[in-house]
CSV table of C-alpha atoms in Angstrom, one decimal:
chain,number,residue,atom,x,y,z
I,1178,UNK,CA,-95.7,6.6,-16.4
I,1179,UNK,CA,-99.2,6.8,-15.0
I,1180,UNK,CA,-100.6,5.8,-18.4
I,1181,UNK,CA,-98.2,2.9,-18.8
I,1182,UNK,CA,-96.8,4.3,-22.1
I,1183,UNK,CA,-93.2,4.3,-20.7
I,1184,UNK,CA,-91.2,3.5,-17.6
I,1185,UNK,CA,-88.5,5.7,-16.0
I,1186,UNK,CA,-85.9,3.0,-16.4
I,1187,UNK,CA,-86.6,2.7,-20.2
I,1188,UNK,CA,-83.4,3.3,-22.1
I,1189,UNK,CA,-83.1,6.7,-23.8
I,1190,UNK,CA,-81.9,4.9,-26.9
I,1191,UNK,CA,-85.3,3.3,-27.3
I,1192,UNK,CA,-86.6,6.7,-28.2
I,1193,UNK,CA,-83.7,7.7,-30.5
I,1194,UNK,CA,-81.6,9.5,-27.9
I,1195,UNK,CA,-78.0,8.5,-28.2
I,1196,UNK,CA,-75.4,10.1,-26.0
I,1197,UNK,CA,-71.8,9.4,-25.1
I,1198,UNK,CA,-71.7,7.7,-21.7
I,1199,UNK,CA,-69.9,5.3,-19.5
I,1200,UNK,CA,-73.0,3.2,-19.2
I,1201,UNK,CA,-76.6,2.9,-20.4
I,1202,UNK,CA,-78.7,6.1,-20.0
I,1203,UNK,CA,-82.4,5.8,-19.1
I,1204,UNK,CA,-85.2,8.4,-18.8
I,1205,UNK,CA,-84.7,8.7,-15.1
I,1206,UNK,CA,-81.1,9.8,-15.7
I,1207,UNK,CA,-82.2,12.6,-18.1
I,1208,UNK,CA,-84.9,13.8,-15.7
I,1209,UNK,CA,-82.5,13.9,-12.7
I,1210,UNK,CA,-79.5,15.3,-14.7
I,1211,UNK,CA,-77.4,12.3,-13.8
I,1212,UNK,CA,-76.7,11.1,-17.3
I,1213,UNK,CA,-73.1,12.3,-17.6
I,1214,UNK,CA,-70.1,10.3,-16.5
I,1215,UNK,CA,-71.3,7.1,-14.9
I,1216,UNK,CA,-75.1,7.3,-15.2
I,1217,UNK,CA,-76.9,7.7,-11.9
I,1218,UNK,CA,-73.8,8.5,-9.9
I,1219,UNK,CA,-74.0,12.3,-9.5
I,1220,UNK,CA,-76.1,15.3,-10.4
I,1221,UNK,CA,-74.7,17.7,-13.1
I,1222,UNK,CA,-77.3,20.1,-14.5
I,1223,UNK,CA,-77.4,19.9,-18.3
I,1224,UNK,CA,-80.3,21.6,-20.0
I,1225,UNK,CA,-79.2,20.4,-23.4
I,1226,UNK,CA,-79.7,16.8,-22.3
I,1227,UNK,CA,-83.0,17.5,-20.5
I,1228,UNK,CA,-84.3,19.0,-23.7
I,1229,UNK,CA,-83.9,15.6,-25.4
I,1230,UNK,CA,-86.9,14.4,-23.4
I,1231,UNK,CA,-89.0,15.9,-26.2
I,1232,UNK,CA,-88.0,12.8,-28.2
I,1233,UNK,CA,-89.0,10.5,-25.4
I,1234,UNK,CA,-92.5,12.1,-25.1
I,1235,UNK,CA,-93.0,12.1,-28.9
I,1236,UNK,CA,-92.0,8.5,-29.0
I,1237,UNK,CA,-94.3,7.5,-26.2
I,1238,UNK,CA,-97.3,9.4,-27.4
I,1239,UNK,CA,-96.9,10.2,-31.1
I,1240,UNK,CA,-97.2,14.0,-30.3
I,1241,UNK,CA,-94.6,16.7,-30.0
I,1242,UNK,CA,-93.8,18.2,-26.6
I,1243,UNK,CA,-95.5,21.6,-27.4
I,1244,UNK,CA,-98.7,19.9,-28.4
I,1245,UNK,CA,-98.7,17.8,-25.2
I,1246,UNK,CA,-98.0,20.8,-23.1
I,1247,UNK,CA,-101.0,22.7,-24.6
I,1248,UNK,CA,-103.4,19.7,-24.4
I,1249,UNK,CA,-102.6,18.6,-20.9
I,1250,UNK,CA,-101.7,21.8,-19.1
I,1251,UNK,CA,-102.1,25.1,-20.8
I,1252,UNK,CA,-105.6,24.7,-22.2
I,1253,UNK,CA,-107.2,22.7,-19.4
I,1254,UNK,CA,-105.9,25.2,-16.8
I,1255,UNK,CA,-106.8,28.2,-19.0
I,1256,UNK,CA,-103.3,29.5,-18.9
I,1257,UNK,CA,-104.1,32.1,-21.6
I,1258,UNK,CA,-101.0,34.2,-20.9
I,1259,UNK,CA,-98.6,31.4,-21.6
I,1260,UNK,CA,-97.0,30.3,-24.9
I,1261,UNK,CA,-93.7,28.8,-26.2
I,1262,UNK,CA,-91.1,31.1,-27.5
I,1263,UNK,CA,-91.7,31.9,-31.2
I,1264,UNK,CA,-89.0,29.7,-32.6
I,1265,UNK,CA,-87.3,30.1,-35.9
I,1266,UNK,CA,-88.8,28.4,-38.9
I,1267,UNK,CA,-92.2,28.2,-40.5
I,1268,UNK,CA,-93.9,26.7,-37.4
I,1269,UNK,CA,-92.9,29.6,-35.3
I,1270,UNK,CA,-93.9,32.1,-37.9
I,1271,UNK,CA,-97.4,30.6,-38.3
I,1272,UNK,CA,-97.8,30.4,-34.6
I,1273,UNK,CA,-97.0,34.1,-34.2
I,1274,UNK,CA,-99.8,34.8,-36.6
I,1275,UNK,CA,-102.3,32.6,-34.7
I,1276,UNK,CA,-102.2,29.9,-37.3
I,1277,UNK,CA,-101.3,26.2,-37.1
I,1278,UNK,CA,-102.1,23.7,-34.3
I,1279,UNK,CA,-103.3,24.9,-30.9
I,1280,UNK,CA,-102.0,28.4,-31.2
I,1281,UNK,CA,-105.0,30.6,-30.6
I,1282,UNK,CA,-103.6,32.5,-27.6
I,1283,UNK,CA,-100.1,32.8,-28.9
I,1284,UNK,CA,-100.2,36.1,-30.8
I,1285,UNK,CA,-101.7,37.8,-27.8
I,1286,UNK,CA,-98.9,36.5,-25.5
I,1287,UNK,CA,-96.3,37.8,-28.0
I,1288,UNK,CA,-97.9,41.2,-28.3
I,1289,UNK,CA,-98.2,41.6,-24.5
I,1290,UNK,CA,-94.6,40.4,-23.7
I,1291,UNK,CA,-92.6,42.7,-21.5
I,1292,UNK,CA,-89.7,44.5,-23.2
I,1293,UNK,CA,-86.5,42.8,-22.5
I,1294,UNK,CA,-83.6,44.5,-20.8
I,1295,UNK,CA,-80.0,43.8,-19.9
I,1296,UNK,CA,-77.2,45.6,-18.0
I,1297,UNK,CA,-74.4,47.3,-19.9
I,1298,UNK,CA,-70.8,47.4,-18.5
I,1299,UNK,CA,-71.8,50.5,-16.5
I,1300,UNK,CA,-74.7,48.6,-15.0
I,1301,UNK,CA,-77.3,50.7,-16.8
I,1302,UNK,CA,-80.4,49.2,-18.3
I,1303,UNK,CA,-80.2,48.9,-22.1
I,1304,UNK,CA,-82.4,47.0,-24.5
I,1305,UNK,CA,-82.0,43.2,-24.3
I,1306,UNK,CA,-83.3,40.2,-26.3
I,1307,UNK,CA,-85.3,37.0,-25.7
I,1308,UNK,CA,-84.2,33.6,-26.9
I,1309,UNK,CA,-86.1,31.8,-29.7
I,1310,UNK,CA,-85.4,28.4,-28.2
I,1311,UNK,CA,-88.2,26.2,-27.0
I,1312,UNK,CA,-87.9,22.7,-25.5
I,1313,UNK,CA,-88.7,20.8,-22.3
I,1314,UNK,CA,-85.7,22.5,-20.8
I,1315,UNK,CA,-86.5,26.2,-21.5
I,1316,UNK,CA,-88.3,28.7,-23.6
I,1317,UNK,CA,-91.8,29.0,-22.2
I,1318,UNK,CA,-93.3,32.5,-21.8
I,1319,UNK,CA,-95.8,33.0,-19.0
I,1320,UNK,CA,-97.3,35.4,-16.5
I,1321,UNK,CA,-97.0,35.0,-12.7
I,1322,UNK,CA,-100.8,34.6,-12.6
I,1323,UNK,CA,-100.7,31.7,-15.0
I,1324,UNK,CA,-98.0,30.0,-13.1
I,1325,UNK,CA,-100.1,30.4,-10.0
I,1326,UNK,CA,-102.8,28.5,-11.8
I,1327,UNK,CA,-100.3,25.7,-12.6
I,1328,UNK,CA,-99.1,25.7,-9.0
I,1329,UNK,CA,-102.7,25.4,-7.6
I,1330,UNK,CA,-103.5,22.6,-10.0
I,1331,UNK,CA,-100.3,20.8,-8.9
I,1332,UNK,CA,-101.2,21.2,-5.2
I,1333,UNK,CA,-104.7,20.0,-5.8
I,1334,UNK,CA,-103.5,16.9,-7.7
I,1335,UNK,CA,-105.2,17.9,-10.9
I,1336,UNK,CA,-102.1,17.1,-12.9
I,1337,UNK,CA,-100.6,14.1,-11.2
I,1338,UNK,CA,-101.5,11.4,-8.8
I,1339,UNK,CA,-100.3,12.2,-5.3
I,1340,UNK,CA,-97.8,9.2,-5.4
I,1341,UNK,CA,-96.4,10.4,-8.7
I,1342,UNK,CA,-96.1,14.0,-7.5
I,1343,UNK,CA,-94.2,12.8,-4.4
I,1344,UNK,CA,-91.9,10.8,-6.6
I,1345,UNK,CA,-91.2,13.9,-8.7
I,1346,UNK,CA,-90.5,16.1,-5.7
I,1347,UNK,CA,-88.3,13.6,-3.7
I,1348,UNK,CA,-84.6,14.1,-4.1
I,1349,UNK,CA,-83.0,11.4,-6.2
I,1350,UNK,CA,-80.7,8.8,-4.7
I,1351,UNK,CA,-77.5,8.0,-6.6
I,1352,UNK,CA,-76.2,4.6,-7.4
I,1353,UNK,CA,-73.8,5.0,-4.5
I,1354,UNK,CA,-76.7,5.6,-2.1
I,1355,UNK,CA,-76.1,9.4,-1.8
I,1356,UNK,CA,-79.1,11.7,-1.6
I,1357,UNK,CA,-78.8,14.2,-4.4
I,1358,UNK,CA,-80.1,17.8,-4.6
I,1359,UNK,CA,-82.5,17.2,-7.4
I,1360,UNK,CA,-85.6,15.2,-8.0
I,1361,UNK,CA,-87.5,14.7,-11.3
I,1362,UNK,CA,-87.3,18.2,-12.7
I,1363,UNK,CA,-87.3,20.0,-9.2
I,1364,UNK,CA,-84.6,20.9,-6.8
I,1365,UNK,CA,-85.4,19.5,-3.3
I,1366,UNK,CA,-83.8,20.6,-0.1
I,1367,UNK,CA,-84.5,21.2,3.6
I,1368,UNK,CA,-83.6,24.2,5.8
I,1369,UNK,CA,-84.5,24.3,9.5
I,1370,UNK,CA,-86.9,21.3,9.0
I,1371,UNK,CA,-88.7,23.1,6.2
I,1372,UNK,CA,-89.0,21.4,2.9
I,1373,UNK,CA,-88.2,23.7,-0.1
I,1374,UNK,CA,-89.0,22.7,-3.6
I,1375,UNK,CA,-87.9,25.0,-6.4
I,1376,UNK,CA,-86.5,25.7,-9.8
I,1377,UNK,CA,-84.8,28.7,-11.2
I,1378,UNK,CA,-84.5,29.7,-14.8
I,1379,UNK,CA,-82.1,32.0,-16.7
I,1380,UNK,CA,-81.3,32.8,-20.2
I,1381,UNK,CA,-78.8,35.5,-21.1
I,1382,UNK,CA,-79.3,38.4,-21.6
I,1383,UNK,CA,-83.0,39.0,-20.6
I,1384,UNK,CA,-84.7,36.1,-18.9
I,1385,UNK,CA,-84.7,34.9,-15.3
I,1386,UNK,CA,-87.3,33.3,-13.0
I,1387,UNK,CA,-87.8,31.4,-9.8
I,1388,UNK,CA,-90.6,29.2,-8.5
I,1389,UNK,CA,-90.2,28.2,-4.8
I,1390,UNK,CA,-92.6,26.0,-2.8
I,1391,UNK,CA,-92.7,25.4,0.9
I,1392,UNK,CA,-95.4,22.7,0.5
I,1393,UNK,CA,-95.8,21.8,4.2
I,1394,UNK,CA,-96.8,25.4,4.9
I,1395,UNK,CA,-98.9,25.9,1.7
I,1396,UNK,CA,-96.7,28.7,0.5
I,1397,UNK,CA,-95.4,29.3,-3.0
I,1398,UNK,CA,-93.3,32.2,-4.3
I,1399,UNK,CA,-93.2,32.9,-8.1
I,1400,UNK,CA,-91.1,35.7,-9.5
I,1401,UNK,CA,-90.3,36.4,-13.2
I,1402,UNK,CA,-88.0,39.1,-14.7
I,1403,UNK,CA,-87.4,40.6,-18.1
I,1404,UNK,CA,-83.7,40.7,-17.3
I,1405,UNK,CA,-81.1,38.2,-16.2
I,1406,UNK,CA,-80.5,39.5,-12.7
I,1407,UNK,CA,-82.9,37.2,-10.7
I,1408,UNK,CA,-80.5,34.3,-11.1
I,1409,UNK,CA,-77.2,35.5,-12.5
I,1410,UNK,CA,-75.6,36.7,-9.2
I,1411,UNK,CA,-76.3,33.5,-7.4
I,1412,UNK,CA,-74.8,29.9,-7.5
I,1413,UNK,CA,-78.2,28.3,-8.0
I,1414,UNK,CA,-76.7,25.1,-9.5
I,1415,UNK,CA,-75.3,24.2,-6.1
I,1416,UNK,CA,-78.8,23.3,-5.1
I,1417,UNK,CA,-79.4,25.8,-2.3
I,1418,UNK,CA,-82.1,28.3,-3.1
I,1419,UNK,CA,-81.3,30.5,-0.1
I,1420,UNK,CA,-78.2,31.7,-1.9
I,1421,UNK,CA,-80.8,33.8,-3.8
I,1422,UNK,CA,-81.6,37.2,-2.2
I,1423,UNK,CA,-85.3,37.1,-3.4
I,1424,UNK,CA,-85.7,33.5,-2.1
I,1425,UNK,CA,-84.1,34.5,1.3
I,1426,UNK,CA,-86.5,37.4,1.6
I,1427,UNK,CA,-89.4,35.1,0.9
I,1428,UNK,CA,-88.1,32.7,3.6
I,1429,UNK,CA,-87.6,35.5,6.2
I,1430,UNK,CA,-90.9,37.3,5.8
I,1431,UNK,CA,-93.3,34.4,4.9
I,1432,UNK,CA,-91.9,31.0,5.6
I,1433,UNK,CA,-90.1,31.5,8.9
I,1434,UNK,CA,-93.0,33.4,10.7
I,1435,UNK,CA,-95.5,30.7,9.7
I,1436,UNK,CA,-93.3,27.9,10.8
I,1437,UNK,CA,-91.9,29.4,14.1
I,1438,UNK,CA,-94.6,31.9,15.0
I,1439,UNK,CA,-92.1,34.8,15.3
I,1440,UNK,CA,-90.6,37.3,13.0
I,1441,UNK,CA,-87.1,38.1,11.9
I,1442,UNK,CA,-86.0,41.7,12.8
I,1443,UNK,CA,-84.8,44.0,10.2
I,1444,UNK,CA,-81.0,44.5,10.0
I,1445,UNK,CA,-79.1,47.2,8.3
I,1446,UNK,CA,-76.6,45.1,6.3
I,1447,UNK,CA,-75.0,48.3,4.9
I,1448,UNK,CA,-73.4,49.2,8.3
I,1449,UNK,CA,-69.7,48.7,9.3
I,1450,UNK,CA,-68.7,45.3,10.6
I,1451,UNK,CA,-68.7,46.4,14.2
I,1452,UNK,CA,-72.3,47.8,13.8
I,1453,UNK,CA,-73.4,44.5,12.2
I,1454,UNK,CA,-71.9,42.4,15.0
I,1455,UNK,CA,-73.6,44.6,17.6
I,1456,UNK,CA,-77.0,44.1,15.9
I,1457,UNK,CA,-76.5,40.3,15.8
I,1458,UNK,CA,-75.3,40.2,19.4
I,1459,UNK,CA,-78.6,41.6,20.5
I,1460,UNK,CA,-80.5,38.6,19.1
I,1461,UNK,CA,-80.9,36.0,21.7
I,1462,UNK,CA,-83.1,33.6,19.8
I,1463,UNK,CA,-81.0,30.9,18.1
I,1464,UNK,CA,-83.5,30.3,15.3
I,1465,UNK,CA,-83.6,34.0,14.4
I,1466,UNK,CA,-79.8,34.3,14.7
I,1467,UNK,CA,-79.4,31.4,12.3
I,1468,UNK,CA,-81.6,33.0,9.7
I,1469,UNK,CA,-79.8,36.4,10.1
I,1470,UNK,CA,-76.4,34.9,9.8
I,1471,UNK,CA,-77.6,33.0,6.7
I,1472,UNK,CA,-79.0,36.2,5.3
I,1473,UNK,CA,-75.6,38.0,6.0
């Protein structure tokens, strides 16, 4: 959009993306996950449709998504511990050997990749598996340190103009005038007057991730796992990151103290109901009580 090679209201069909719909689907609909049903009316997360944005990027630039990702983000930011999943087919095979276009770091990433795990029916760790899919929707291998580089570049406006970035982070507004839970590739919400921007990731059986930003407080939380348990227990698709226990811990111990200048006391949530109520009744501060009740 910044380079005037496309507009967000361009039809997806202009780029060879044809989907069943009750109306015309444009790029904005794909980016906001509002392409199903009546386009633009409601958010319904669909990674398969988001993945079709690779055709849009290829049509606008003449280059595939993976090449654009490397040229515009991975190489300039020296994200040397980041690579696409080694996909099926000859391209993935050559990349795993360090051959082909823009794949110099890839074999190192594949060799250093953490062993995948999953839980068996008895909740014991057993060997797992990674997906071989790669698209704009999923399938990028990375380290927390590399994602921190990406986050810093995003905060310092190295990747996007400030106006474009704000457009990306802002929650979308539906055709009915309703503010939705999702912007252009990011969930966007507020809790206790704190803006929270985030996205989770999960791929059964051995991939889960979360990146959570409190931009007004200059705080970012990034956590990756070589199992599925960071996201599987929580209803992340409802658009509330604080359903996640790791996200709630980040909010309690980092965001809340910086915003309110006070801490949240530790509570033993394993106690009997009467014990829990007694602990909560001792908390006089309304803000702290709200957070503890939310944590519970």
